[in-house]
mmCIF file of C-alpha atoms in Angstrom:
data_model
loop_
_atom_site.group_PDB
_atom_site.id
_atom_site.type_symbol
_atom_site.label_atom_id
_atom_site.label_comp_id
_atom_site.label_asym_id
_atom_site.label_seq_id
_atom_site.Cartn_x
_atom_site.Cartn_y
_atom_site.Cartn_z
ATOM 1 C CA UNK A 10 -85.600 106.056 145.497
ATOM 2 C CA UNK A 11 -84.256 103.682 148.141
ATOM 3 C CA UNK A 12 -81.192 104.887 150.012
ATOM 4 C CA UNK A 13 -77.882 103.199 150.643
ATOM 5 C CA UNK A 14 -78.199 100.111 152.796
ATOM 6 C CA UNK A 15 -75.509 98.401 154.810
ATOM 7 C CA UNK A 16 -75.658 95.005 156.423
ATOM 8 C CA UNK A 17 -75.251 93.970 159.077
ATOM 9 C CA UNK A 18 -75.755 97.066 161.221
ATOM 10 C CA UNK A 19 -73.909 95.626 164.201
ATOM 11 C CA UNK A 20 -71.336 92.895 164.433
ATOM 12 C CA UNK A 21 -69.224 91.404 167.198
ATOM 13 C CA UNK A 22 -66.171 89.343 166.318
ATOM 14 C CA UNK A 23 -63.090 88.092 168.120
ATOM 15 C CA UNK A 24 -59.463 88.725 167.276
ATOM 16 C CA UNK A 25 -58.165 86.628 164.425
ATOM 17 C CA UNK A 26 -61.536 86.132 162.790
ATOM 18 C CA UNK A 27 -62.522 87.629 159.465
ATOM 19 C CA UNK A 28 -65.575 89.663 158.594
ATOM 20 C CA UNK A 29 -67.488 90.655 155.468
ATOM 21 C CA UNK A 30 -69.617 93.785 155.313
ATOM 22 C CA UNK A 31 -72.083 94.563 152.569
ATOM 23 C CA UNK A 32 -73.200 97.798 150.940
ATOM 24 C CA UNK A 33 -76.051 98.179 148.458
ATOM 25 C CA UNK A 34 -75.848 101.510 146.631
ATOM 26 C CA UNK A 35 -78.640 103.639 145.258
ATOM 27 C CA UNK A 36 -79.960 102.230 142.017
ATOM 28 C CA UNK A 37 -77.978 103.543 139.068
ATOM 29 C CA UNK A 38 -74.936 104.524 141.110
ATOM 30 C CA UNK A 39 -71.718 102.928 139.927
ATOM 31 C CA UNK A 40 -69.333 104.175 142.602
ATOM 32 C CA UNK A 41 -69.110 102.797 146.126
ATOM 33 C CA UNK A 42 -66.602 104.190 148.609
ATOM 34 C CA UNK A 43 -65.767 102.768 152.026
ATOM 35 C CA UNK A 44 -64.641 104.658 155.121
ATOM 36 C CA UNK A 45 -63.596 103.713 158.626
ATOM 37 C CA UNK A 46 -64.461 105.895 161.611
ATOM 38 C CA UNK A 47 -62.843 105.433 165.027
ATOM 39 C CA UNK A 48 -62.609 107.734 168.046
ATOM 40 C CA UNK A 49 -58.831 107.777 167.827
ATOM 41 C CA UNK A 50 -58.138 108.067 164.101
ATOM 42 C CA UNK A 51 -61.343 109.770 163.034
ATOM 43 C CA UNK A 52 -62.639 109.267 159.514
ATOM 44 C CA UNK A 53 -60.354 107.485 157.068
ATOM 45 C CA UNK A 54 -60.847 106.543 153.434
ATOM 46 C CA UNK A 55 -60.484 102.830 152.716
ATOM 47 C CA UNK A 56 -61.153 102.407 148.996
ATOM 48 C CA UNK A 57 -63.474 103.192 146.134
ATOM 49 C CA UNK A 58 -64.946 100.816 143.585
ATOM 50 C CA UNK A 59 -66.309 101.918 140.255
ATOM 51 C CA UNK A 60 -67.814 99.537 137.715
ATOM 52 C CA UNK A 61 -66.422 96.475 139.533
ATOM 53 C CA UNK A 62 -62.872 97.855 139.660
ATOM 54 C CA UNK A 63 -61.002 99.254 142.616
ATOM 55 C CA UNK A 64 -60.203 102.743 141.405
ATOM 56 C CA UNK A 65 -58.787 104.425 144.508
ATOM 57 C CA UNK A 66 -57.289 103.074 147.694
ATOM 58 C CA UNK A 67 -56.333 104.629 150.996
ATOM 59 C CA UNK A 68 -53.457 103.670 153.273
ATOM 60 C CA UNK A 69 -54.739 100.507 154.886
ATOM 61 C CA UNK A 70 -52.990 97.134 155.198
ATOM 62 C CA UNK A 71 -53.768 94.307 152.842
ATOM 63 C CA UNK A 72 -56.034 92.712 155.469
ATOM 64 C CA UNK A 73 -58.658 95.165 154.219
ATOM 65 C CA UNK A 74 -60.034 94.231 150.839
ATOM 66 C CA UNK A 75 -63.173 94.691 148.860
ATOM 67 C CA UNK A 76 -65.006 93.921 145.699
ATOM 68 C CA UNK A 77 -67.906 95.158 143.662
ATOM 69 C CA UNK A 78 -70.414 93.107 141.781
ATOM 70 C CA UNK A 79 -72.055 93.747 138.436
ATOM 71 C CA UNK A 80 -75.127 95.172 140.171
ATOM 72 C CA UNK A 81 -72.803 97.673 141.953
ATOM 73 C CA UNK A 82 -73.289 96.091 145.355
ATOM 74 C CA UNK A 83 -70.019 96.073 147.217
ATOM 75 C CA UNK A 84 -68.497 94.036 149.985
ATOM 76 C CA UNK A 85 -65.509 94.750 152.129
ATOM 77 C CA UNK A 86 -63.578 92.077 153.949
ATOM 78 C CA UNK A 87 -61.261 92.344 156.911
ATOM 79 C CA UNK A 88 -59.151 89.312 157.656
ATOM 80 C CA UNK A 89 -57.276 88.458 160.857
ATOM 81 C CA UNK A 90 -59.202 90.996 162.891
ATOM 82 C CA UNK A 91 -57.361 93.134 165.435
ATOM 83 C CA UNK A 92 -58.781 95.059 168.375
ATOM 84 C CA UNK A 93 -58.016 98.300 166.527
ATOM 85 C CA UNK A 94 -60.363 97.319 163.718
ATOM 86 C CA UNK A 95 -63.302 98.091 165.986
ATOM 87 C CA UNK A 96 -64.993 100.957 164.210
ATOM 88 C CA UNK A 97 -67.978 102.283 162.365
ATOM 89 C CA UNK A 98 -67.636 101.313 158.702
ATOM 90 C CA UNK A 99 -69.456 103.604 156.321
ATOM 91 C CA UNK A 100 -70.101 103.221 152.656
ATOM 92 C CA UNK A 101 -71.209 105.881 150.226
ATOM 93 C CA UNK A 102 -72.573 105.633 146.717
ATOM 94 C CA UNK A 103 -72.556 108.129 143.889
ATOM 95 C CA UNK A 104 -72.876 108.282 140.124
ATOM 96 C CA UNK A 105 -69.246 109.070 139.289
ATOM 97 C CA UNK A 106 -67.384 108.890 142.613
ATOM 98 C CA UNK A 107 -63.771 110.040 142.722
ATOM 99 C CA UNK A 108 -62.978 109.916 139.044
ATOM 100 C CA UNK A 109 -60.573 112.125 137.151
ATOM 101 C CA UNK A 110 -61.975 113.915 134.107
ATOM 102 C CA UNK A 111 -60.097 112.787 131.024
ATOM 103 C CA UNK A 112 -56.851 114.606 130.338
ATOM 104 C CA UNK A 113 -57.610 117.645 132.453
ATOM 105 C CA UNK A 114 -56.797 115.926 135.723
ATOM 106 C CA UNK A 115 -59.700 117.680 137.393
ATOM 107 C CA UNK A 116 -61.858 115.649 139.682
ATOM 108 C CA UNK A 117 -65.312 114.566 138.668
ATOM 109 C CA UNK A 118 -67.599 115.010 141.598
ATOM 110 C CA UNK A 119 -71.215 114.463 142.426
ATOM 111 C CA UNK A 120 -73.132 114.077 145.637
ATOM 112 C CA UNK A 121 -72.264 111.068 147.754
ATOM 113 C CA UNK A 122 -75.003 109.332 149.703
ATOM 114 C CA UNK A 123 -73.967 107.512 152.844
ATOM 115 C CA UNK A 124 -75.400 104.420 154.413
ATOM 116 C CA UNK A 125 -76.102 104.145 158.151
ATOM 117 C CA UNK A 126 -72.888 102.231 158.748
ATOM 118 C CA UNK A 127 -71.906 98.896 160.248
ATOM 119 C CA UNK A 128 -70.562 99.047 163.770
ATOM 120 C CA UNK A 129 -67.929 96.360 164.224
ATOM 121 C CA UNK A 130 -66.681 95.419 167.668
ATOM 122 C CA UNK A 131 -63.630 93.174 167.931
ATOM 123 C CA UNK A 132 -63.148 91.455 171.285
ATOM 124 C CA UNK B 10 -48.351 113.866 154.279
ATOM 125 C CA UNK B 11 -50.943 116.548 153.923
ATOM 126 C CA UNK B 12 -52.340 117.988 157.164
ATOM 127 C CA UNK B 13 -55.964 119.037 157.613
ATOM 128 C CA UNK B 14 -56.901 121.097 160.639
ATOM 129 C CA UNK B 15 -60.372 122.204 161.620
ATOM 130 C CA UNK B 16 -61.338 124.913 164.052
ATOM 131 C CA UNK B 17 -62.873 125.389 166.467
ATOM 132 C CA UNK B 18 -63.054 121.813 167.769
ATOM 133 C CA UNK B 19 -66.276 122.564 169.623
ATOM 134 C CA UNK B 20 -68.924 125.236 169.279
ATOM 135 C CA UNK B 21 -72.065 125.831 171.323
ATOM 136 C CA UNK B 22 -74.560 128.353 170.002
ATOM 137 C CA UNK B 23 -78.090 129.484 170.602
ATOM 138 C CA UNK B 24 -80.687 128.718 167.943
ATOM 139 C CA UNK B 25 -80.768 131.517 165.384
ATOM 140 C CA UNK B 26 -77.086 132.372 165.657
ATOM 141 C CA UNK B 27 -74.627 132.306 162.761
ATOM 142 C CA UNK B 28 -71.391 130.342 162.749
ATOM 143 C CA UNK B 29 -68.203 130.009 160.748
ATOM 144 C CA UNK B 30 -66.209 126.796 160.683
ATOM 145 C CA UNK B 31 -62.696 126.715 159.285
ATOM 146 C CA UNK B 32 -60.624 124.068 157.527
ATOM 147 C CA UNK B 33 -56.902 124.647 156.894
ATOM 148 C CA UNK B 34 -54.856 122.335 154.701
ATOM 149 C CA UNK B 35 -51.126 122.172 154.172
ATOM 150 C CA UNK B 36 -50.798 121.594 150.420
ATOM 151 C CA UNK B 37 -52.630 122.162 147.157
ATOM 152 C CA UNK B 38 -55.470 119.730 146.577
ATOM 153 C CA UNK B 39 -57.710 118.465 143.790
ATOM 154 C CA UNK B 40 -60.876 119.147 145.677
ATOM 155 C CA UNK B 41 -62.363 119.664 149.108
ATOM 156 C CA UNK B 42 -65.532 118.290 150.641
ATOM 157 C CA UNK B 43 -67.646 119.333 153.609
ATOM 158 C CA UNK B 44 -69.731 116.778 155.478
ATOM 159 C CA UNK B 45 -72.227 116.852 158.324
ATOM 160 C CA UNK B 46 -72.607 113.894 160.681
ATOM 161 C CA UNK B 47 -75.770 114.154 162.745
ATOM 162 C CA UNK B 48 -75.972 112.965 166.362
ATOM 163 C CA UNK B 49 -77.229 109.570 165.148
ATOM 164 C CA UNK B 50 -74.149 109.020 163.013
ATOM 165 C CA UNK B 51 -75.634 109.653 159.569
ATOM 166 C CA UNK B 52 -73.110 111.347 157.310
ATOM 167 C CA UNK B 53 -74.237 113.826 154.666
ATOM 168 C CA UNK B 54 -72.115 115.227 151.859
ATOM 169 C CA UNK B 55 -72.710 118.993 151.923
ATOM 170 C CA UNK B 56 -70.384 120.515 149.322
ATOM 171 C CA UNK B 57 -67.584 119.829 146.919
ATOM 172 C CA UNK B 58 -65.726 123.114 146.737
ATOM 173 C CA UNK B 59 -62.160 123.202 145.351
ATOM 174 C CA UNK B 60 -62.333 126.998 145.069
ATOM 175 C CA UNK B 61 -64.815 129.825 145.116
ATOM 176 C CA UNK B 62 -68.141 129.956 146.915
ATOM 177 C CA UNK B 63 -71.211 127.751 146.897
ATOM 178 C CA UNK B 64 -74.503 128.172 148.693
ATOM 179 C CA UNK B 65 -77.233 125.739 149.608
ATOM 180 C CA UNK B 66 -80.006 127.265 151.670
ATOM 181 C CA UNK B 67 -78.663 128.438 155.014
ATOM 182 C CA UNK B 68 -75.290 126.855 154.356
ATOM 183 C CA UNK B 69 -72.532 128.284 152.230
ATOM 184 C CA UNK B 70 -68.895 127.423 151.752
ATOM 185 C CA UNK B 71 -65.893 129.302 150.473
ATOM 186 C CA UNK B 72 -62.510 127.853 149.568
ATOM 187 C CA UNK B 73 -59.471 130.034 148.960
ATOM 188 C CA UNK B 74 -57.196 127.453 147.389
ATOM 189 C CA UNK B 75 -54.194 129.800 147.087
ATOM 190 C CA UNK B 76 -54.261 130.381 150.844
ATOM 191 C CA UNK B 77 -55.196 126.771 151.629
ATOM 192 C CA UNK B 78 -58.315 127.198 153.679
ATOM 193 C CA UNK B 79 -62.037 126.684 153.426
ATOM 194 C CA UNK B 80 -64.869 128.155 155.460
ATOM 195 C CA UNK B 81 -68.325 126.770 156.107
ATOM 196 C CA UNK B 82 -70.977 129.298 157.081
ATOM 197 C CA UNK B 83 -74.183 128.330 158.820
ATOM 198 C CA UNK B 84 -76.752 131.084 159.141
ATOM 199 C CA UNK B 85 -79.801 131.172 161.410
ATOM 200 C CA UNK B 86 -78.775 127.920 163.100
ATOM 201 C CA UNK B 87 -81.412 125.349 163.936
ATOM 202 C CA UNK B 88 -81.186 122.485 166.403
ATOM 203 C CA UNK B 89 -81.075 120.082 163.450
ATOM 204 C CA UNK B 90 -77.721 121.626 162.499
ATOM 205 C CA UNK B 91 -76.167 119.995 165.567
ATOM 206 C CA UNK B 92 -73.578 117.345 164.965
ATOM 207 C CA UNK B 93 -70.024 117.169 163.687
ATOM 208 C CA UNK B 94 -68.837 118.947 160.566
ATOM 209 C CA UNK B 95 -65.904 117.427 158.722
ATOM 210 C CA UNK B 96 -63.857 118.718 155.861
ATOM 211 C CA UNK B 97 -61.868 116.359 153.667
ATOM 212 C CA UNK B 98 -59.255 117.175 151.096
ATOM 213 C CA UNK B 99 -58.920 115.120 147.957
ATOM 214 C CA UNK B 100 -55.469 114.483 146.568
ATOM 215 C CA UNK B 101 -56.076 111.781 144.032
ATOM 216 C CA UNK B 102 -52.553 111.504 142.623
ATOM 217 C CA UNK B 103 -50.945 110.663 145.937
ATOM 218 C CA UNK B 104 -51.091 107.711 148.323
ATOM 219 C CA UNK B 105 -53.102 109.640 150.907
ATOM 220 C CA UNK B 106 -55.940 110.331 148.520
ATOM 221 C CA UNK B 107 -58.587 111.612 150.897
ATOM 222 C CA UNK B 108 -57.655 113.147 154.233
ATOM 223 C CA UNK B 109 -60.279 114.136 156.774
ATOM 224 C CA UNK B 110 -60.013 116.774 159.445
ATOM 225 C CA UNK B 111 -60.897 115.895 163.038
ATOM 226 C CA UNK B 112 -64.165 117.799 162.779
ATOM 227 C CA UNK B 113 -65.963 120.643 164.534
ATOM 228 C CA UNK B 114 -68.640 119.543 166.973
ATOM 229 C CA UNK B 115 -71.550 121.977 166.835
ATOM 230 C CA UNK B 116 -74.277 122.024 169.447
ATOM 231 C CA UNK B 117 -77.258 124.297 168.867
ATOM 232 C CA UNK B 118 -79.288 125.070 171.969
ATOM 233 C CA UNK B 119 -83.059 125.591 171.611
#
């Protein structure tokens, strides 16, 4: 089974530009989550898409957006890039992601598989 | 918001040694995850463990939700265990849904 792929692997942009990153999940996985990793802030959760809908979102400004297609591939977009957006962007795919189980409120969980990441440098 | 603290921040051990990594969190959570990021940056989801104990080979994890901490045990360390271990707490009904700790950097010497 092919793993999670992310493209591009490396990207250099300048302030004010916008960027689109792509994540192709493992076949059959419906959940794609995105994370940002920086030396200063560490790992932070951006958002999760499940069946083409944004299901969960972290505390990031509206410049960070995403979408998911019917084949579960996901893209994230960052507009008006700032120097602080320089980071490693990771995506992860899983069967059920961060879903709540019916009325119980308990969290559905299964193993997440991470891609190699896209390293974005903003100059 | 919820605070997640990991200790120790750094750990250097000889191959074959055992280690215990700790994750403290400041409020009740829906779930807790442990991750390993190898020296090349690849992140691996190790465990979901909201409470109790789980084992997977040489790795095991225990979460005591009432006391708000989780422990990751690595036995008979190998050089491939090197990297950074992160815990993350999941709090899906709040704005800060998933909060990561700063990690424990583990270096296993051959």
